[in-house]
PDB file of C-alpha atoms in Angstrom:
ATOM      1  CA  UNK A   1       0.000   0.000   0.000  1.00 45.00           C
ATOM      2  CA  UNK A   2       1.262   3.466  -0.845  1.00 51.00           C
ATOM      3  CA  UNK A   3       2.261   5.962   1.803  1.00 64.00           C
ATOM      4  CA  UNK A   4      -0.279   8.796   1.812  1.00 61.00           C
ATOM      5  CA  UNK A   5       2.404  11.482   1.626  1.00 68.00           C
ATOM      6  CA  UNK A   6       3.766   9.876  -1.552  1.00 72.00           C
ATOM      7  CA  UNK A   7       0.443   9.822  -3.410  1.00 68.00           C
ATOM      8  CA  UNK A   8      -0.078  12.434  -6.122  1.00 74.00           C
ATOM      9  CA  UNK A   9      -2.519  15.272  -5.374  1.00 77.00           C
ATOM     10  CA  UNK A  10      -6.077  14.934  -6.617  1.00 82.00           C
ATOM     11  CA  UNK A  11      -8.455  17.333  -8.340  1.00 86.00           C
ATOM     12  CA  UNK A  12     -10.451  17.592  -5.093  1.00 87.00           C
ATOM     13  CA  UNK A  13      -7.328  18.541  -3.115  1.00 88.00           C
ATOM     14  CA  UNK A  14      -6.341  21.453  -5.368  1.00 91.00           C
ATOM     15  CA  UNK A  15      -9.020  23.995  -4.294  1.00 92.00           C
ATOM     16  CA  UNK A  16      -8.358  23.286  -0.610  1.00 92.00           C
ATOM     17  CA  UNK A  17      -4.599  23.659  -1.110  1.00 92.00           C
ATOM     18  CA  UNK A  18      -5.123  26.976  -2.907  1.00 94.00           C
ATOM     19  CA  UNK A  19      -7.272  28.272  -0.033  1.00 95.00           C
ATOM     20  CA  UNK A  20      -4.597  27.328   2.510  1.00 94.00           C
ATOM     21  CA  UNK A  21      -1.898  28.893   0.320  1.00 95.00           C
ATOM     22  CA  UNK A  22      -3.885  32.164   0.322  1.00 95.00           C
ATOM     23  CA  UNK A  23      -3.473  32.363   4.093  1.00 95.00           C
ATOM     24  CA  UNK A  24       0.271  31.705   3.837  1.00 94.00           C
ATOM     25  CA  UNK A  25       0.640  34.260   1.041  1.00 95.00           C
ATOM     26  CA  UNK A  26      -1.258  36.858   3.073  1.00 94.00           C
ATOM     27  CA  UNK A  27       1.018  36.298   6.101  1.00 93.00           C
ATOM     28  CA  UNK A  28       4.172  36.556   4.008  1.00 95.00           C
ATOM     29  CA  UNK A  29       2.859  39.589   2.108  1.00 94.00           C
ATOM     30  CA  UNK A  30       2.120  41.424   5.355  1.00 94.00           C
ATOM     31  CA  UNK A  31       5.255  40.315   7.203  1.00 92.00           C
ATOM     32  CA  UNK A  32       6.422  43.901   7.728  1.00 94.00           C
ATOM     33  CA  UNK A  33       3.016  45.197   8.852  1.00 92.00           C
ATOM     34  CA  UNK A  34       2.413  45.391  12.592  1.00 91.00           C
ATOM     35  CA  UNK A  35      -1.385  44.860  12.448  1.00 91.00           C
ATOM     36  CA  UNK A  36      -1.985  42.209   9.801  1.00 88.00           C
ATOM     37  CA  UNK A  37      -5.386  41.624   8.235  1.00 91.00           C
ATOM     38  CA  UNK A  38      -6.064  37.974   8.969  1.00 90.00           C
ATOM     39  CA  UNK A  39      -8.126  35.629   6.826  1.00 92.00           C
ATOM     40  CA  UNK A  40     -10.629  33.317   8.493  1.00 94.00           C
ATOM     41  CA  UNK A  41      -9.036  29.851   8.365  1.00 92.00           C
ATOM     42  CA  UNK A  42     -12.478  28.210   8.498  1.00 93.00           C
ATOM     43  CA  UNK A  43     -13.198  29.773   5.093  1.00 94.00           C
ATOM     44  CA  UNK A  44      -9.756  28.966   3.724  1.00 94.00           C
ATOM     45  CA  UNK A  45      -9.247  25.215   3.765  1.00 93.00           C
ATOM     46  CA  UNK A  46      -9.318  24.366   7.478  1.00 93.00           C
ATOM     47  CA  UNK A  47     -11.816  22.875   9.925  1.00 91.00           C
ATOM     48  CA  UNK A  48     -11.849  22.661  13.717  1.00 91.00           C
ATOM     49  CA  UNK A  49     -11.168  19.354  15.398  1.00 85.00           C
ATOM     50  CA  UNK A  50     -12.712  19.115  18.882  1.00 82.00           C
ATOM     51  CA  UNK A  51     -12.941  22.944  19.043  1.00 78.00           C
ATOM     52  CA  UNK A  52      -9.226  23.020  19.850  1.00 83.00           C
ATOM     53  CA  UNK A  53      -7.122  22.421  16.781  1.00 91.00           C
ATOM     54  CA  UNK A  54      -7.344  23.529  13.185  1.00 91.00           C
ATOM     55  CA  UNK A  55      -6.911  20.702  10.712  1.00 91.00           C
ATOM     56  CA  UNK A  56      -6.416  21.087   6.963  1.00 92.00           C
ATOM     57  CA  UNK A  57      -9.360  20.033   4.843  1.00 91.00           C
ATOM     58  CA  UNK A  58      -7.668  17.732   2.362  1.00 86.00           C
ATOM     59  CA  UNK A  59     -10.370  17.460  -0.295  1.00 86.00           C
ATOM     60  CA  UNK A  60     -13.824  18.692  -1.176  1.00 83.00           C
ATOM     61  CA  UNK A  61     -14.716  15.422  -2.902  1.00 84.00           C
ATOM     62  CA  UNK A  62     -15.800  12.150  -1.285  1.00 76.00           C
ATOM     63  CA  UNK A  63     -12.868   9.999  -0.186  1.00 68.00           C
ATOM     64  CA  UNK A  64     -14.202   7.063  -2.197  1.00 67.00           C
ATOM     65  CA  UNK A  65     -16.750   6.681  -4.967  1.00 71.00           C
ATOM     66  CA  UNK A  66     -20.287   6.222  -3.665  1.00 67.00           C
ATOM     67  CA  UNK A  67     -20.349   2.690  -5.093  1.00 67.00           C
ATOM     68  CA  UNK A  68     -17.512   1.676  -2.755  1.00 66.00           C
ATOM     69  CA  UNK A  69     -19.072   3.357   0.248  1.00 56.00           C
ATOM     70  CA  UNK A  70     -22.362   1.568  -0.306  1.00 62.00           C
ATOM     71  CA  UNK A  71     -20.706  -1.732  -1.181  1.00 70.00           C
ATOM     72  CA  UNK A  72     -22.353  -4.567   0.663  1.00 70.00           C
ATOM     73  CA  UNK A  73     -20.353  -7.422   2.085  1.00 77.00           C
ATOM     74  CA  UNK A  74     -21.783 -10.027   4.356  1.00 82.00           C
ATOM     75  CA  UNK A  75     -20.158 -11.443   7.445  1.00 83.00           C
ATOM     76  CA  UNK A  76     -21.933 -14.783   7.444  1.00 83.00           C
ATOM     77  CA  UNK A  77     -20.194 -17.628   9.209  1.00 79.00           C
ATOM     78  CA  UNK A  78     -22.235 -20.295   7.441  1.00 75.00           C
ATOM     79  CA  UNK A  79     -24.314 -20.412   4.281  1.00 77.00           C
ATOM     80  CA  UNK A  80     -25.998 -17.320   2.910  1.00 80.00           C
ATOM     81  CA  UNK A  81     -29.463 -18.699   2.246  1.00 79.00           C
ATOM     82  CA  UNK A  82     -31.448 -16.758   4.839  1.00 79.00           C
ATOM     83  CA  UNK A  83     -32.355 -13.070   4.893  1.00 81.00           C
ATOM     84  CA  UNK A  84     -29.890 -12.596   7.740  1.00 83.00           C
ATOM     85  CA  UNK A  85     -27.278 -12.385   4.975  1.00 83.00           C
ATOM     86  CA  UNK A  86     -26.980  -8.693   4.037  1.00 80.00           C
ATOM     87  CA  UNK A  87     -26.175  -9.579   0.421  1.00 80.00           C
ATOM     88  CA  UNK A  88     -29.226 -11.823   0.009  1.00 79.00           C
ATOM     89  CA  UNK A  89     -31.422  -9.253   1.767  1.00 80.00           C
ATOM     90  CA  UNK A  90     -30.416  -6.641  -0.846  1.00 77.00           C
ATOM     91  CA  UNK A  91     -30.764  -9.203  -3.648  1.00 78.00           C
ATOM     92  CA  UNK A  92     -27.027  -9.074  -4.403  1.00 77.00           C
ATOM     93  CA  UNK A  93     -24.651 -11.979  -4.959  1.00 79.00           C
ATOM     94  CA  UNK A  94     -21.920 -12.682  -2.430  1.00 80.00           C
ATOM     95  CA  UNK A  95     -18.482 -11.597  -3.641  1.00 76.00           C
ATOM     96  CA  UNK A  96     -14.856 -12.204  -2.725  1.00 76.00           C
ATOM     97  CA  UNK A  97     -15.125  -9.313  -0.235  1.00 76.00           C
ATOM     98  CA  UNK A  98     -17.680 -11.232   1.811  1.00 81.00           C
ATOM     99  CA  UNK A  99     -16.515 -13.075   4.901  1.00 80.00           C
ATOM    100  CA  UNK A 100     -18.657 -16.126   4.199  1.00 78.00           C
ATOM    101  CA  UNK A 101     -17.163 -19.386   2.993  1.00 63.00           C
ATOM    102  CA  UNK A 102     -15.887 -19.593  -0.555  1.00 50.00           C
ATOM    103  CA  UNK A 103     -18.764 -21.926  -1.491  1.00 58.00           C
ATOM    104  CA  UNK A 104     -21.258 -19.167  -2.154  1.00 54.00           C
ATOM    105  CA  UNK A 105     -24.841 -20.228  -1.515  1.00 57.00           C
ATOM    106  CA  UNK A 106     -25.860 -16.764  -2.647  1.00 57.00           C
ATOM    107  CA  UNK A 107     -24.154 -16.445  -6.030  1.00 55.00           C
ATOM    108  CA  UNK A 108     -25.573 -14.909  -9.203  1.00 52.00           C
ATOM    109  CA  UNK A 109     -26.936 -18.243 -10.454  1.00 51.00           C
ATOM    110  CA  UNK A 110     -28.869 -18.782  -7.222  1.00 51.00           C
ATOM    111  CA  UNK A 111     -30.300 -15.264  -7.398  1.00 47.00           C
ATOM    112  CA  UNK A 112     -31.408 -15.818 -11.004  1.00 51.00           C
ATOM    113  CA  UNK A 113     -33.086 -19.126 -10.043  1.00 53.00           C
ATOM    114  CA  UNK A 114     -34.974 -17.413  -7.215  1.00 52.00           C
ATOM    115  CA  UNK A 115     -36.216 -14.732  -9.617  1.00 50.00           C
ATOM    116  CA  UNK A 116     -37.463 -17.278 -12.154  1.00 50.00           C
ATOM    117  CA  UNK A 117     -39.204 -19.349  -9.420  1.00 50.00           C
ATOM    118  CA  UNK A 118     -41.266 -16.555  -7.989  1.00 47.00           C
TER     119      UNK A 118
END
């Protein structure tokens, strides 16, 4: 797995980086001024963590595509024939991500048979 600091920047990270760079540019540009005009960090790429620390907002896009976030994987310890299986309940086949045994009782063929029966 790649180290996060070695990953290339993304399109969603660029606007947040620009906002943070505006603050830095303002500070450097007013370095010789006694009373600097400060920019609100909350409007320039930061958010508060626990009302104590400012943290950089790294992106304005979701961290993963919605399909991955909503991806269903069951955690069945036995067969996946009952509606206790989250995949079967959503009428989806079990996949390699599921924690059930490799002998899928809820594969695409089984789902297609159930549809043709009822």
